[in-house]
PDB file of C-alpha atoms in Angstrom:
ATOM      1  CA  MET A  21      31.260 134.009  22.872  1.00 94.00           C
ATOM      2  CA  LEU A  22      34.133 132.886  24.597  1.00 98.00           C
ATOM      3  CA  LEU A  23      35.612 135.156  26.724  1.00 98.00           C
ATOM      4  CA  LEU A  24      38.804 134.537  28.221  1.00 98.00           C
ATOM      5  CA  ALA A  25      39.631 136.504  30.757  1.00 98.00           C
ATOM      6  CA  LEU A  26      42.952 138.026  32.705  1.00 98.00           C
ATOM      7  CA  ASP A  27      44.064 140.835  34.991  1.00 98.00           C
ATOM      8  CA  THR A  28      47.648 141.261  37.501  1.00 97.00           C
ATOM      9  CA  ALA A  29      46.817 145.179  38.402  1.00 96.00           C
ATOM     10  CA  THR A  30      47.043 143.754  41.419  1.00 95.00           C
ATOM     11  CA  PRO A  31      48.963 140.450  43.808  1.00 95.00           C
ATOM     12  CA  ALA A  32      46.724 138.609  42.187  1.00 96.00           C
ATOM     13  CA  VAL A  33      47.563 136.866  38.604  1.00 97.00           C
ATOM     14  CA  THR A  34      44.094 135.358  37.747  1.00 98.00           C
ATOM     15  CA  VAL A  35      42.327 133.888  34.420  1.00 98.00           C
ATOM     16  CA  ALA A  36      38.627 132.861  33.538  1.00 98.00           C
ATOM     17  CA  LEU A  37      36.884 131.337  31.139  1.00 98.00           C
ATOM     18  CA  HIS A  38      33.196 132.840  30.273  1.00 98.00           C
ATOM     19  CA  ASP A  39      30.869 131.138  27.831  1.00 97.00           C
ATOM     20  CA  GLY A  40      27.998 133.815  28.023  1.00 95.00           C
ATOM     21  CA  GLU A  41      26.033 132.396  30.701  1.00 96.00           C
ATOM     22  CA  ALA A  42      28.413 131.876  33.003  1.00 97.00           C
ATOM     23  CA  VAL A  43      31.770 131.558  34.134  1.00 98.00           C
ATOM     24  CA  ILE A  44      33.322 127.644  33.934  1.00 98.00           C
ATOM     25  CA  ALA A  45      36.996 127.504  34.318  1.00 98.00           C
ATOM     26  CA  SER A  46      39.221 130.306  36.631  1.00 98.00           C
ATOM     27  CA  SER A  47      42.364 130.053  38.319  1.00 97.00           C
ATOM     28  CA  SER A  48      43.673 133.045  40.754  1.00 97.00           C
ATOM     29  CA  GLN A  49      47.958 132.587  42.127  1.00 96.00           C
ATOM     30  CA  VAL A  50      48.242 135.683  45.034  1.00 95.00           C
ATOM     31  CA  ASP A  51      52.319 136.636  43.931  1.00 93.00           C
ATOM     32  CA  ALA A  52      53.457 139.989  43.504  1.00 88.00           C
ATOM     33  CA  ARG A  53      56.504 139.235  42.060  1.00 90.00           C
ATOM     34  CA  ARG A  54      55.460 136.051  39.508  1.00 93.00           C
ATOM     35  CA  HIS A  55      52.909 137.764  37.355  1.00 94.00           C
ATOM     36  CA  GLY A  56      55.523 136.828  34.035  1.00 93.00           C
ATOM     37  CA  GLU A  57      56.058 133.366  35.349  1.00 95.00           C
ATOM     38  CA  LEU A  58      52.931 132.674  37.144  1.00 96.00           C
ATOM     39  CA  LEU A  59      50.247 133.816  33.964  1.00 97.00           C
ATOM     40  CA  LEU A  60      50.183 132.016  30.756  1.00 97.00           C
ATOM     41  CA  PRO A  61      50.869 128.985  33.070  1.00 97.00           C
ATOM     42  CA  ALA A  62      47.167 129.461  34.307  1.00 98.00           C
ATOM     43  CA  VAL A  63      45.825 130.296  30.537  1.00 98.00           C
ATOM     44  CA  ASP A  64      46.827 126.962  30.081  1.00 98.00           C
ATOM     45  CA  ARG A  65      45.854 125.205  33.162  1.00 98.00           C
ATOM     46  CA  VAL A  66      42.098 126.499  32.643  1.00 98.00           C
ATOM     47  CA  LEU A  67      41.805 126.178  29.471  1.00 98.00           C
ATOM     48  CA  ALA A  68      42.377 122.974  30.404  1.00 98.00           C
ATOM     49  CA  ASP A  69      40.429 122.303  33.149  1.00 98.00           C
ATOM     50  CA  ALA A  70      37.034 123.230  30.489  1.00 98.00           C
ATOM     51  CA  GLY A  71      38.180 120.804  27.729  1.00 98.00           C
ATOM     52  CA  LEU A  72      38.446 123.794  25.229  1.00 97.00           C
ATOM     53  CA  ARG A  73      41.557 125.222  23.633  1.00 97.00           C
ATOM     54  CA  LEU A  74      42.890 129.129  22.750  1.00 97.00           C
ATOM     55  CA  ASP A  75      41.403 128.874  19.177  1.00 97.00           C
ATOM     56  CA  ALA A  76      38.398 128.473  20.517  1.00 98.00           C
ATOM     57  CA  VAL A  77      38.174 131.611  22.466  1.00 98.00           C
ATOM     58  CA  THR A  78      36.260 134.853  20.649  1.00 98.00           C
ATOM     59  CA  GLY A  79      37.077 137.965  22.555  1.00 98.00           C
ATOM     60  CA  ILE A  80      39.668 139.224  25.134  1.00 98.00           C
ATOM     61  CA  VAL A  81      39.232 141.001  28.939  1.00 98.00           C
ATOM     62  CA  VAL A  82      41.600 142.050  30.569  1.00 98.00           C
ATOM     63  CA  GLY A  83      42.032 144.526  33.824  1.00 98.00           C
ATOM     64  CA  ILE A  84      43.654 147.940  32.443  1.00 97.00           C
ATOM     65  CA  GLY A  85      44.604 148.735  36.086  1.00 96.00           C
ATOM     66  CA  PRO A  86      44.889 151.567  38.614  1.00 97.00           C
ATOM     67  CA  GLY A  87      47.932 148.917  38.912  1.00 93.00           C
ATOM     68  CA  PRO A  88      51.547 149.090  39.345  1.00 89.00           C
ATOM     69  CA  TYR A  89      53.714 149.513  35.815  1.00 89.00           C
ATOM     70  CA  THR A  90      55.577 146.385  36.115  1.00 87.00           C
ATOM     71  CA  GLY A  91      52.763 144.050  37.256  1.00 91.00           C
ATOM     72  CA  LEU A  92      50.050 145.664  35.008  1.00 93.00           C
ATOM     73  CA  ARG A  93      51.983 145.220  31.687  1.00 94.00           C
ATOM     74  CA  VAL A  94      52.269 141.639  31.781  1.00 96.00           C
ATOM     75  CA  GLY A  95      48.336 141.801  31.591  1.00 97.00           C
ATOM     76  CA  LEU A  96      48.143 143.683  28.473  1.00 97.00           C
ATOM     77  CA  MET A  97      50.512 142.611  27.129  1.00 97.00           C
ATOM     78  CA  THR A  98      49.755 139.227  27.169  1.00 97.00           C
ATOM     79  CA  ALA A  99      46.436 140.117  25.999  1.00 98.00           C
ATOM     80  CA  ASP A 100      47.168 141.710  23.014  1.00 97.00           C
ATOM     81  CA  THR A 101      49.004 139.500  22.348  1.00 97.00           C
ATOM     82  CA  PHE A 102      46.799 137.028  22.314  1.00 98.00           C
ATOM     83  CA  GLY A 103      44.069 139.178  20.749  1.00 98.00           C
ATOM     84  CA  LEU A 104      46.863 139.441  17.663  1.00 97.00           C
ATOM     85  CA  ALA A 105      47.059 136.421  16.872  1.00 97.00           C
ATOM     86  CA  LEU A 106      43.471 135.491  17.369  1.00 97.00           C
ATOM     87  CA  GLY A 107      42.252 137.954  15.492  1.00 98.00           C
ATOM     88  CA  VAL A 108      39.625 138.203  17.957  1.00 98.00           C
ATOM     89  CA  PRO A 109      39.001 141.578  19.957  1.00 98.00           C
ATOM     90  CA  VAL A 110      40.586 142.872  23.023  1.00 98.00           C
ATOM     91  CA  HIS A 111      38.225 144.192  25.912  1.00 98.00           C
ATOM     92  CA  GLY A 112      39.035 147.016  28.734  1.00 98.00           C
ATOM     93  CA  VAL A 113      37.606 146.470  32.272  1.00 98.00           C
ATOM     94  CA  CYS A 114      39.205 148.849  35.008  1.00 98.00           C
ATOM     95  CA  THR A 115      40.079 146.028  37.919  1.00 98.00           C
ATOM     96  CA  LEU A 116      38.418 148.472  40.461  1.00 98.00           C
ATOM     97  CA  ASP A 117      35.508 147.423  38.848  1.00 98.00           C
ATOM     98  CA  GLY A 118      35.909 144.181  38.774  1.00 97.00           C
ATOM     99  CA  LEU A 119      36.472 144.682  42.640  1.00 97.00           C
ATOM    100  CA  ALA A 120      32.971 146.424  43.268  1.00 97.00           C
ATOM    101  CA  TYR A 121      31.116 143.987  41.179  1.00 97.00           C
ATOM    102  CA  ALA A 122      32.328 140.957  42.750  1.00 96.00           C
ATOM    103  CA  ALA A 123      31.750 142.491  46.173  1.00 95.00           C
ATOM    104  CA  ASP A 124      27.932 143.070  45.373  1.00 84.00           C
ATOM    105  CA  LEU A 125      27.285 145.322  48.227  1.00 91.00           C
ATOM    106  CA  ASP A 126      24.114 146.983  48.216  1.00 86.00           C
ATOM    107  CA  GLY A 127      24.313 150.917  47.948  1.00 91.00           C
ATOM    108  CA  PRO A 128      27.007 153.202  47.795  1.00 97.00           C
ATOM    109  CA  PHE A 129      31.047 152.067  48.855  1.00 97.00           C
ATOM    110  CA  VAL A 130      34.385 152.373  48.124  1.00 98.00           C
ATOM    111  CA  VAL A 131      37.175 150.467  46.626  1.00 98.00           C
ATOM    112  CA  ALA A 132      40.183 150.337  47.312  1.00 98.00           C
ATOM    113  CA  THR A 133      43.480 148.448  46.682  1.00 97.00           C
ATOM    114  CA  ASP A 134      46.966 148.846  47.397  1.00 96.00           C
ATOM    115  CA  ALA A 135      49.222 151.282  45.493  1.00 95.00           C
ATOM    116  CA  ARG A 136      52.116 150.748  47.651  1.00 91.00           C
ATOM    117  CA  ARG A 137      54.158 154.362  48.634  1.00 90.00           C
ATOM    118  CA  LYS A 138      51.838 154.007  51.533  1.00 95.00           C
ATOM    119  CA  GLU A 139      48.384 155.190  49.381  1.00 96.00           C
ATOM    120  CA  VAL A 140      44.967 153.342  47.875  1.00 97.00           C
ATOM    121  CA  TYR A 141      43.521 153.536  44.246  1.00 97.00           C
ATOM    122  CA  TRP A 142      40.560 153.972  44.521  1.00 98.00           C
ATOM    123  CA  ALA A 143      36.904 154.788  43.434  1.00 98.00           C
ATOM    124  CA  ARG A 144      33.629 155.779  44.498  1.00 98.00           C
ATOM    125  CA  TYR A 145      30.295 153.619  43.776  1.00 98.00           C
ATOM    126  CA  ALA A 146      26.863 154.192  43.610  1.00 97.00           C
ATOM    127  CA  ASP A 147      26.478 150.344  43.838  1.00 96.00           C
ATOM    128  CA  SER A 148      28.267 147.174  42.485  1.00 95.00           C
ATOM    129  CA  ARG A 149      28.136 147.525  38.644  1.00 95.00           C
ATOM    130  CA  THR A 150      28.048 151.757  38.986  1.00 96.00           C
ATOM    131  CA  ARG A 151      31.093 153.544  39.588  1.00 97.00           C
ATOM    132  CA  VAL A 152      30.598 157.569  40.074  1.00 97.00           C
ATOM    133  CA  THR A 153      34.726 158.521  40.577  1.00 97.00           C
ATOM    134  CA  ASP A 154      37.257 157.859  38.588  1.00 96.00           C
ATOM    135  CA  PRO A 155      40.330 155.223  39.908  1.00 97.00           C
ATOM    136  CA  ALA A 156      42.228 157.777  41.786  1.00 97.00           C
ATOM    137  CA  VAL A 157      45.827 157.311  44.040  1.00 96.00           C
ATOM    138  CA  ASP A 158      46.043 158.543  46.914  1.00 97.00           C
ATOM    139  CA  ARG A 159      47.064 158.953  50.522  1.00 97.00           C
ATOM    140  CA  PRO A 160      44.496 157.086  52.330  1.00 97.00           C
ATOM    141  CA  ALA A 161      44.612 159.980  54.860  1.00 96.00           C
ATOM    142  CA  ASP A 162      43.740 162.843  52.387  1.00 97.00           C
ATOM    143  CA  ILE A 163      40.816 160.860  51.311  1.00 97.00           C
ATOM    144  CA  ALA A 164      39.400 160.016  54.935  1.00 97.00           C
ATOM    145  CA  ASP A 165      36.097 162.685  54.105  1.00 96.00           C
ATOM    146  CA  GLU A 166      35.725 162.358  50.711  1.00 95.00           C
ATOM    147  CA  VAL A 167      34.817 158.285  52.034  1.00 96.00           C
ATOM    148  CA  ALA A 168      33.802 158.687  55.810  1.00 95.00           C
ATOM    149  CA  GLY A 169      30.986 156.110  56.617  1.00 94.00           C
ATOM    150  CA  LEU A 170      31.310 154.504  53.090  1.00 97.00           C
ATOM    151  CA  PRO A 171      31.419 150.678  53.347  1.00 97.00           C
ATOM    152  CA  ALA A 172      35.749 149.616  51.847  1.00 97.00           C
ATOM    153  CA  VAL A 173      36.223 146.656  49.477  1.00 97.00           C
ATOM    154  CA  GLY A 174      40.328 145.598  48.592  1.00 97.00           C
ATOM    155  CA  ALA A 175      43.609 145.376  49.944  1.00 97.00           C
ATOM    156  CA  GLY A 176      44.067 149.097  50.408  1.00 96.00           C
ATOM    157  CA  ALA A 177      41.157 148.972  52.548  1.00 96.00           C
ATOM    158  CA  LEU A 178      41.635 146.076  54.840  1.00 96.00           C
ATOM    159  CA  LEU A 179      45.543 147.660  54.867  1.00 96.00           C
ATOM    160  CA  TYR A 180      44.543 151.419  56.517  1.00 97.00           C
ATOM    161  CA  PRO A 181      41.802 150.569  58.509  1.00 96.00           C
ATOM    162  CA  ASP A 182      41.573 154.564  59.967  1.00 96.00           C
ATOM    163  CA  THR A 183      40.089 155.772  57.079  1.00 97.00           C
ATOM    164  CA  PHE A 184      38.095 152.160  56.259  1.00 97.00           C
ATOM    165  CA  PRO A 185      37.021 151.285  59.143  1.00 95.00           C
ATOM    166  CA  SER A 186      33.847 148.993  57.681  1.00 94.00           C
ATOM    167  CA  ALA A 187      36.681 147.010  55.217  1.00 93.00           C
ATOM    168  CA  HIS A 188      35.219 143.756  53.491  1.00 91.00           C
ATOM    169  CA  GLU A 189      36.003 141.396  51.305  1.00 91.00           C
ATOM    170  CA  PRO A 190      37.347 140.406  47.889  1.00 94.00           C
ATOM    171  CA  GLU A 191      40.995 141.750  48.964  1.00 95.00           C
ATOM    172  CA  HIS A 192      42.294 141.638  45.027  1.00 96.00           C
ATOM    173  CA  VAL A 193      40.391 140.946  41.824  1.00 96.00           C
ATOM    174  CA  SER A 194      39.275 137.427  40.296  1.00 97.00           C
ATOM    175  CA  ALA A 195      38.848 137.202  36.654  1.00 98.00           C
ATOM    176  CA  ALA A 196      35.173 135.369  36.837  1.00 98.00           C
ATOM    177  CA  ALA A 197      34.678 138.378  38.497  1.00 97.00           C
ATOM    178  CA  LEU A 198      36.262 140.466  35.049  1.00 97.00           C
ATOM    179  CA  ALA A 199      34.619 138.197  33.138  1.00 98.00           C
ATOM    180  CA  SER A 200      31.234 138.393  34.712  1.00 98.00           C
ATOM    181  CA  LEU A 201      30.993 141.795  34.655  1.00 98.00           C
ATOM    182  CA  ALA A 202      31.856 141.958  30.734  1.00 98.00           C
ATOM    183  CA  ALA A 203      30.066 139.878  29.079  1.00 98.00           C
ATOM    184  CA  GLU A 204      27.319 142.129  31.283  1.00 97.00           C
ATOM    185  CA  ARG A 205      27.782 144.988  29.555  1.00 97.00           C
ATOM    186  CA  LEU A 206      28.244 143.106  25.875  1.00 97.00           C
ATOM    187  CA  ALA A 207      25.429 141.449  25.689  1.00 96.00           C
ATOM    188  CA  ALA A 208      23.690 145.165  27.162  1.00 96.00           C
ATOM    189  CA  GLY A 209      25.157 146.309  24.491  1.00 96.00           C
ATOM    190  CA  VAL A 210      27.850 148.974  25.974  1.00 95.00           C
ATOM    191  CA  GLU A 211      30.885 149.815  24.680  1.00 94.00           C
ATOM    192  CA  LEU A 212      33.638 148.493  26.835  1.00 97.00           C
ATOM    193  CA  PRO A 213      37.113 150.286  27.135  1.00 94.00           C
ATOM    194  CA  ALA A 214      40.517 150.372  25.061  1.00 94.00           C
ATOM    195  CA  PRO A 215      42.770 147.598  26.614  1.00 96.00           C
ATOM    196  CA  ARG A 216      45.302 151.136  27.268  1.00 95.00           C
ATOM    197  CA  PRO A 217      46.842 151.031  31.122  1.00 95.00           C
ATOM    198  CA  LEU A 218      45.969 153.135  34.568  1.00 93.00           C
ATOM    199  CA  TYR A 219      48.603 153.408  35.586  1.00 91.00           C
ATOM    200  CA  LEU A 220      47.629 157.106  37.178  1.00 90.00           C
ATOM    201  CA  ARG A 221      51.429 157.971  37.757  1.00 74.00           C
ATOM    202  CA  ARG A 222      55.124 157.277  36.886  1.00 55.00           C
ATOM    203  CA  PRO A 223      56.604 153.990  37.268  1.00 52.00           C
ATOM    204  CA  ASP A 224      59.515 153.283  40.155  1.00 51.00           C
ATOM    205  CA  ALA A 225      62.096 152.083  37.354  1.00 48.00           C
ATOM    206  CA  GLN A 226      63.579 155.472  36.585  1.00 52.00           C
ATOM    207  CA  VAL A 227      66.381 156.552  34.062  1.00 52.00           C
ATOM    208  CA  PRO A 228      69.757 157.431  36.744  1.00 54.00           C
ATOM    209  CA  LYS A 229      70.494 160.921  36.245  1.00 59.00           C
ATOM    210  CA  ASN A 230      73.838 162.180  35.479  1.00 61.00           C
ATOM    211  CA  TYR A 231      75.541 158.561  34.746  1.00 55.00           C
ATOM    212  CA  LYS A 232      79.218 158.441  33.443  1.00 58.00           C
ATOM    213  CA  VAL A 233      78.683 157.529  29.953  1.00 55.00           C
ATOM    214  CA  VAL A 234      81.004 154.117  29.112  1.00 57.00           C
ATOM    215  CA  THR A 235      80.410 153.072  25.879  1.00 60.00           C
ATOM    216  CA  PRO A 236      84.155 155.086  23.140  1.00 59.00           C
ATOM    217  CA  LYS A 237      82.655 158.305  21.530  1.00 56.00           C
TER     218      LYS A 237
END
């Protein structure tokens, strides 16, 4: 097994290689505006660090969000392209699950990432491997009662201390955590989600209404 994992659902552009036993190379850069520019060089760098070629990869793992439309689709389209070019399966993993796995907290907790618009993407966990609610997007104040008293992980928790007073690292997901979680689940025979995006809301970009037609009739 050689898994190439990547995620662009948060401001982190993160890539890792996992050989079925451990992460053998990884790279993470935080830049919310340069996902498309940074992702492929990061893949090249990770492969070079491991001394491997892309055609050695036997599977792709990609974070499916939730995340902003523009950043999230960069990772998903890249993963789909690699899968088609190499003829290997592409596995989805919820980005929040990767953060939960990396946090490795005991007992119930919450993962919350920044959804912009003064909202968070979030879910509750029984432990680092077990999500107990579907991912959702809400204003922090609207979920205060649901998350009260629970430790929280992620950039969303760090941004809103009134709702998440007990906030923990990591701030952003790492492909190393995604790859390790996926490898663990695949080894146990667990079917991973399809690589389809969890947007949870409409994209920021909209077709203008009542725009002036300038093409000739």
